[in-house]
Amino acid sequence: MAARPPGALEVGRRVFLRAPTARDREAFLALMRVSRTALRPWIAPPASRAAFTAHLRRARRATERAFLVCRLEDRAIAGVINVSQIFHGNFQSAYLGYYAGAPFMGQGYMSEGLRLVLRHAFDTLGLHRLEANIQPRNRASIRLVRRAGFRREGFSPRYLKILGRWRDHERWAITAEARRR
């Protein structure tokens, strides 16, 4: 069995999760440069040094968790999954955001990474519910959450402002009880 990668929070068969650090800046920004066209309709990820630094600052808040989905074979960053607006108490809920780097899309890394995030969110963070809001035409993203056991709960017109436009979103969610192990 291979050694656990340094900083790994969860380890799967092909990927592991870890928190981003300042040392990831150049590799992360290079991945975002080659992924710009693929991600452009759906999200505007951090694409500058300042934006990456702001992302790291947000990730340190008690209400946020940022994860890099990294391949075990070479530790390359394959994607990002963020758990944000974490509420405890009676709500025990958070929002989920994610994106894959273009060279890694469609290879199953994000599916495995999402399963690891669900395990971490429910078992380690003690959350009860995660919600993902997805633009209706983003079929790959909808397939990802559906495979992970999320259910569609509704439609939110003009829900999020992305790339300067208010965009409609479908609301998908999963609870601890519904999680597929």
PDB file of C-alpha atoms in Angstrom:
ATOM      1  CA  MET A   1       0.000   0.000   0.000  1.00  0.00           C
ATOM      2  CA  ALA A   2       1.315   3.456  -0.924  1.00  0.00           C
ATOM      3  CA  ALA A   3       2.056   5.990   1.789  1.00  0.00           C
ATOM      4  CA  ARG A   4      -0.682   8.480   2.610  1.00  0.00           C
ATOM      5  CA  PRO A   5       0.055  11.734   0.738  1.00  0.00           C
ATOM      6  CA  PRO A   6       1.143  14.619   2.989  1.00  0.00           C
ATOM      7  CA  GLY A   7      -1.800  16.731   4.092  1.00  0.00           C
ATOM      8  CA  ALA A   8      -4.397  14.247   2.813  1.00  0.00           C
ATOM      9  CA  LEU A   9      -7.748  14.656   4.564  1.00  0.00           C
ATOM     10  CA  GLU A  10      -9.481  11.789   2.772  1.00  0.00           C
ATOM     11  CA  VAL A  11      -7.987   9.175   0.462  1.00  0.00           C
ATOM     12  CA  GLY A  12      -9.795   7.205  -2.217  1.00  0.00           C
ATOM     13  CA  ARG A  13      -8.751   4.689  -4.835  1.00  0.00           C
ATOM     14  CA  ARG A  14      -7.446   7.221  -7.395  1.00  0.00           C
ATOM     15  CA  VAL A  15      -7.669  10.610  -5.686  1.00  0.00           C
ATOM     16  CA  PHE A  16      -7.207  12.276  -2.336  1.00  0.00           C
ATOM     17  CA  LEU A  17      -8.447  15.508  -0.802  1.00  0.00           C
ATOM     18  CA  ARG A  18      -6.289  18.156   0.770  1.00  0.00           C
ATOM     19  CA  ALA A  19      -6.598  21.818   1.629  1.00  0.00           C
ATOM     20  CA  PRO A  20      -5.016  24.298  -0.795  1.00  0.00           C
ATOM     21  CA  THR A  21      -1.910  26.166   0.342  1.00  0.00           C
ATOM     22  CA  ALA A  22       0.128  29.085  -0.970  1.00  0.00           C
ATOM     23  CA  ARG A  23       2.533  26.528  -2.494  1.00  0.00           C
ATOM     24  CA  ASP A  24      -0.261  25.464  -4.882  1.00  0.00           C
ATOM     25  CA  ARG A  25      -0.588  28.903  -6.468  1.00  0.00           C
ATOM     26  CA  GLU A  26       1.389  28.400  -9.686  1.00  0.00           C
ATOM     27  CA  ALA A  27       0.073  24.891 -10.421  1.00  0.00           C
ATOM     28  CA  PHE A  28      -3.482  26.010  -9.635  1.00  0.00           C
ATOM     29  CA  LEU A  29      -3.287  29.106 -11.832  1.00  0.00           C
ATOM     30  CA  ALA A  30      -1.736  27.110 -14.697  1.00  0.00           C
ATOM     31  CA  LEU A  31      -4.627  24.637 -14.469  1.00  0.00           C
ATOM     32  CA  MET A  32      -7.144  27.495 -14.513  1.00  0.00           C
ATOM     33  CA  ARG A  33      -5.483  29.019 -17.607  1.00  0.00           C
ATOM     34  CA  VAL A  34      -5.879  25.791 -19.609  1.00  0.00           C
ATOM     35  CA  SER A  35      -9.407  25.313 -18.220  1.00  0.00           C
ATOM     36  CA  ARG A  36     -10.762  28.808 -18.863  1.00  0.00           C
ATOM     37  CA  THR A  37     -12.770  27.929 -21.979  1.00  0.00           C
ATOM     38  CA  ALA A  38     -14.261  24.750 -20.507  1.00  0.00           C
ATOM     39  CA  LEU A  39     -15.277  26.463 -17.260  1.00  0.00           C
ATOM     40  CA  ARG A  40     -16.351  29.813 -18.705  1.00  0.00           C
ATOM     41  CA  PRO A  41     -20.061  29.173 -19.149  1.00  0.00           C
ATOM     42  CA  TRP A  42     -20.464  27.960 -15.563  1.00  0.00           C
ATOM     43  CA  ILE A  43     -17.992  29.605 -13.214  1.00  0.00           C
ATOM     44  CA  ALA A  44     -15.232  32.168 -12.905  1.00  0.00           C
ATOM     45  CA  PRO A  45     -12.632  30.402 -10.741  1.00  0.00           C
ATOM     46  CA  PRO A  46      -9.678  32.240  -9.192  1.00  0.00           C
ATOM     47  CA  ALA A  47      -7.455  33.084 -12.158  1.00  0.00           C
ATOM     48  CA  SER A  48      -4.937  35.585 -10.779  1.00  0.00           C
ATOM     49  CA  ARG A  49      -2.467  35.621  -7.927  1.00  0.00           C
ATOM     50  CA  ALA A  50      -4.698  38.054  -6.007  1.00  0.00           C
ATOM     51  CA  ALA A  51      -7.808  35.940  -6.589  1.00  0.00           C
ATOM     52  CA  PHE A  52      -5.986  32.794  -5.459  1.00  0.00           C
ATOM     53  CA  THR A  53      -4.791  34.566  -2.290  1.00  0.00           C
ATOM     54  CA  ALA A  54      -8.380  35.704  -1.600  1.00  0.00           C
ATOM     55  CA  HIS A  55      -9.555  32.104  -2.118  1.00  0.00           C
ATOM     56  CA  LEU A  56      -7.038  30.896   0.485  1.00  0.00           C
ATOM     57  CA  ARG A  57      -8.188  33.589   2.931  1.00  0.00           C
ATOM     58  CA  ARG A  58     -11.835  32.549   2.520  1.00  0.00           C
ATOM     59  CA  ALA A  59     -10.883  28.889   2.992  1.00  0.00           C
ATOM     60  CA  ARG A  60      -9.494  29.703   6.461  1.00  0.00           C
ATOM     61  CA  ARG A  61     -12.858  30.944   7.748  1.00  0.00           C
ATOM     62  CA  ALA A  62     -14.726  28.678  10.153  1.00  0.00           C
ATOM     63  CA  THR A  63     -17.682  28.664   7.752  1.00  0.00           C
ATOM     64  CA  GLU A  64     -15.682  27.496   4.721  1.00  0.00           C
ATOM     65  CA  ARG A  65     -13.720  24.435   3.623  1.00  0.00           C
ATOM     66  CA  ALA A  66     -11.768  24.259   0.383  1.00  0.00           C
ATOM     67  CA  PHE A  67     -10.513  20.969  -0.992  1.00  0.00           C
ATOM     68  CA  LEU A  68      -8.202  20.162  -3.850  1.00  0.00           C
ATOM     69  CA  VAL A  69      -8.999  16.882  -5.574  1.00  0.00           C
ATOM     70  CA  CYS A  70      -5.557  15.450  -6.361  1.00  0.00           C
ATOM     71  CA  ARG A  71      -4.576  12.324  -8.269  1.00  0.00           C
ATOM     72  CA  LEU A  72      -2.774   9.751  -6.195  1.00  0.00           C
ATOM     73  CA  GLU A  73      -0.522   8.688  -9.092  1.00  0.00           C
ATOM     74  CA  ASP A  74       1.239  12.048  -9.452  1.00  0.00           C
ATOM     75  CA  ARG A  75      -0.440  14.363  -6.894  1.00  0.00           C
ATOM     76  CA  ALA A  76      -1.634  16.628  -9.731  1.00  0.00           C
ATOM     77  CA  ILE A  77      -4.545  18.938  -8.931  1.00  0.00           C
ATOM     78  CA  ALA A  78      -7.519  17.565 -10.876  1.00  0.00           C
ATOM     79  CA  GLY A  79     -10.229  19.783  -9.452  1.00  0.00           C
ATOM     80  CA  VAL A  80     -11.637  21.839  -6.619  1.00  0.00           C
ATOM     81  CA  ILE A  81     -14.554  21.273  -4.266  1.00  0.00           C
ATOM     82  CA  ASN A  82     -15.636  23.983  -1.841  1.00  0.00           C
ATOM     83  CA  VAL A  83     -18.024  23.620   1.076  1.00  0.00           C
ATOM     84  CA  SER A  84     -19.233  27.084   2.002  1.00  0.00           C
ATOM     85  CA  GLN A  85     -21.597  28.883   4.334  1.00  0.00           C
ATOM     86  CA  ILE A  86     -21.350  26.076   6.864  1.00  0.00           C
ATOM     87  CA  PHE A  87     -24.055  26.366   9.504  1.00  0.00           C
ATOM     88  CA  HIS A  88     -24.083  24.258  12.646  1.00  0.00           C
ATOM     89  CA  GLY A  89     -26.712  24.144  15.377  1.00  0.00           C
ATOM     90  CA  ASN A  90     -30.138  23.035  14.225  1.00  0.00           C
ATOM     91  CA  PHE A  91     -29.365  23.648  10.540  1.00  0.00           C
ATOM     92  CA  GLN A  92     -26.113  21.630  10.063  1.00  0.00           C
ATOM     93  CA  SER A  93     -26.021  22.537   6.393  1.00  0.00           C
ATOM     94  CA  ALA A  94     -23.700  23.994   3.758  1.00  0.00           C
ATOM     95  CA  TYR A  95     -23.420  24.796   0.062  1.00  0.00           C
ATOM     96  CA  LEU A  96     -21.254  22.916  -2.373  1.00  0.00           C
ATOM     97  CA  GLY A  97     -19.296  24.326  -5.309  1.00  0.00           C
ATOM     98  CA  TYR A  98     -16.874  22.467  -7.568  1.00  0.00           C
ATOM     99  CA  TYR A  99     -15.038  22.433 -10.859  1.00  0.00           C
ATOM    100  CA  ALA A 100     -12.589  20.160 -12.610  1.00  0.00           C
ATOM    101  CA  GLY A 101      -9.511  21.176 -14.526  1.00  0.00           C
ATOM    102  CA  ALA A 102     -10.094  20.700 -18.265  1.00  0.00           C
ATOM    103  CA  PRO A 103      -7.372  18.019 -18.696  1.00  0.00           C
ATOM    104  CA  PHE A 104      -9.107  15.909 -16.028  1.00  0.00           C
ATOM    105  CA  MET A 105     -12.758  16.271 -17.049  1.00  0.00           C
ATOM    106  CA  GLY A 106     -14.735  13.126 -17.768  1.00  0.00           C
ATOM    107  CA  GLN A 107     -12.256  10.761 -16.117  1.00  0.00           C
ATOM    108  CA  GLY A 108     -14.108  10.102 -12.858  1.00  0.00           C
ATOM    109  CA  TYR A 109     -11.778  12.082 -10.599  1.00  0.00           C
ATOM    110  CA  MET A 110     -14.489  14.514  -9.521  1.00  0.00           C
ATOM    111  CA  SER A 111     -16.970  11.687  -8.867  1.00  0.00           C
ATOM    112  CA  GLU A 112     -14.528  10.056  -6.509  1.00  0.00           C
ATOM    113  CA  GLY A 113     -13.538  13.415  -5.018  1.00  0.00           C
ATOM    114  CA  LEU A 114     -17.178  14.296  -4.371  1.00  0.00           C
ATOM    115  CA  ARG A 115     -17.729  10.977  -2.574  1.00  0.00           C
ATOM    116  CA  LEU A 116     -14.732  11.798  -0.364  1.00  0.00           C
ATOM    117  CA  VAL A 117     -16.087  15.301   0.345  1.00  0.00           C
ATOM    118  CA  LEU A 118     -19.462  13.840   1.287  1.00  0.00           C
ATOM    119  CA  ARG A 119     -17.755  11.464   3.712  1.00  0.00           C
ATOM    120  CA  HIS A 120     -15.762  14.358   5.197  1.00  0.00           C
ATOM    121  CA  ALA A 121     -18.769  16.702   5.378  1.00  0.00           C
ATOM    122  CA  PHE A 122     -21.081  14.202   7.031  1.00  0.00           C
ATOM    123  CA  ASP A 123     -18.665  12.161   9.144  1.00  0.00           C
ATOM    124  CA  THR A 124     -15.991  14.718  10.109  1.00  0.00           C
ATOM    125  CA  LEU A 125     -17.764  18.090   9.938  1.00  0.00           C
ATOM    126  CA  GLY A 126     -21.019  16.647  11.284  1.00  0.00           C
ATOM    127  CA  LEU A 127     -23.229  18.211   8.625  1.00  0.00           C
ATOM    128  CA  HIS A 128     -26.689  16.907   7.856  1.00  0.00           C
ATOM    129  CA  ARG A 129     -27.283  18.460   4.417  1.00  0.00           C
ATOM    130  CA  LEU A 130     -25.311  19.737   1.422  1.00  0.00           C
ATOM    131  CA  GLU A 131     -26.855  21.789  -1.375  1.00  0.00           C
ATOM    132  CA  ALA A 132     -25.492  22.354  -4.885  1.00  0.00           C
ATOM    133  CA  ASN A 133     -26.984  24.981  -7.188  1.00  0.00           C
ATOM    134  CA  ILE A 134     -26.374  24.161 -10.847  1.00  0.00           C
ATOM    135  CA  GLN A 135     -27.203  25.923 -14.084  1.00  0.00           C
ATOM    136  CA  PRO A 136     -29.766  23.774 -15.952  1.00  0.00           C
ATOM    137  CA  ARG A 137     -27.633  23.423 -19.103  1.00  0.00           C
ATOM    138  CA  ASN A 138     -24.642  22.134 -17.120  1.00  0.00           C
ATOM    139  CA  ARG A 139     -25.453  18.493 -17.796  1.00  0.00           C
ATOM    140  CA  ALA A 140     -22.067  17.158 -16.646  1.00  0.00           C
ATOM    141  CA  SER A 141     -22.483  18.817 -13.253  1.00  0.00           C
ATOM    142  CA  ILE A 142     -26.019  17.509 -12.879  1.00  0.00           C
ATOM    143  CA  ARG A 143     -24.840  13.975 -13.752  1.00  0.00           C
ATOM    144  CA  LEU A 144     -22.086  14.297 -11.130  1.00  0.00           C
ATOM    145  CA  VAL A 145     -24.429  15.149  -8.254  1.00  0.00           C
ATOM    146  CA  ARG A 146     -27.108  12.718  -9.393  1.00  0.00           C
ATOM    147  CA  ARG A 147     -24.557   9.862  -9.361  1.00  0.00           C
ATOM    148  CA  ALA A 148     -23.540  10.893  -5.844  1.00  0.00           C
ATOM    149  CA  GLY A 149     -27.134  10.582  -4.625  1.00  0.00           C
ATOM    150  CA  PHE A 150     -28.290  14.203  -4.673  1.00  0.00           C
ATOM    151  CA  ARG A 151     -31.947  14.842  -5.467  1.00  0.00           C
ATOM    152  CA  ARG A 152     -33.392  17.784  -7.389  1.00  0.00           C
ATOM    153  CA  GLU A 153     -35.369  19.995  -5.038  1.00  0.00           C
ATOM    154  CA  GLY A 154     -36.337  22.893  -7.217  1.00  0.00           C
ATOM    155  CA  PHE A 155     -35.599  25.701  -9.613  1.00  0.00           C
ATOM    156  CA  SER A 156     -34.335  29.155  -8.662  1.00  0.00           C
ATOM    157  CA  PRO A 157     -34.681  31.813 -11.377  1.00  0.00           C
ATOM    158  CA  ARG A 158     -31.872  34.382 -11.603  1.00  0.00           C
ATOM    159  CA  TYR A 159     -30.257  32.808  -8.510  1.00  0.00           C
ATOM    160  CA  LEU A 160     -26.545  33.602  -8.855  1.00  0.00           C
ATOM    161  CA  LYS A 161     -24.633  36.297 -10.687  1.00  0.00           C
ATOM    162  CA  ILE A 162     -21.907  34.578 -12.706  1.00  0.00           C
ATOM    163  CA  LEU A 163     -19.678  36.354 -15.213  1.00  0.00           C
ATOM    164  CA  GLY A 164     -21.816  39.485 -14.922  1.00  0.00           C
ATOM    165  CA  ARG A 165     -25.209  37.853 -15.534  1.00  0.00           C
ATOM    166  CA  TRP A 166     -27.915  36.587 -13.203  1.00  0.00           C
ATOM    167  CA  ARG A 167     -28.371  32.915 -14.029  1.00  0.00           C
ATOM    168  CA  ASP A 168     -31.084  30.387 -13.318  1.00  0.00           C
ATOM    169  CA  HIS A 169     -30.101  27.361 -11.226  1.00  0.00           C
ATOM    170  CA  GLU A 170     -31.513  24.003 -10.261  1.00  0.00           C
ATOM    171  CA  ARG A 171     -31.250  23.221  -6.556  1.00  0.00           C
ATOM    172  CA  TRP A 172     -29.862  19.766  -5.743  1.00  0.00           C
ATOM    173  CA  ALA A 173     -29.299  18.435  -2.228  1.00  0.00           C
ATOM    174  CA  ILE A 174     -28.282  15.392  -0.247  1.00  0.00           C
ATOM    175  CA  THR A 175     -28.716  14.574   3.423  1.00  0.00           C
ATOM    176  CA  ALA A 176     -26.619  12.358   5.634  1.00  0.00           C
ATOM    177  CA  GLU A 177     -29.328   9.687   5.565  1.00  0.00           C
ATOM    178  CA  ALA A 178     -29.479   9.607   1.765  1.00  0.00           C
ATOM    179  CA  ARG A 179     -25.720   9.476   1.198  1.00  0.00           C
ATOM    180  CA  ARG A 180     -24.593   6.504  -0.819  1.00  0.00           C
ATOM    181  CA  ARG A 181     -21.661   4.819   0.875  1.00  0.00           C
TER     182      ARG A 181
END
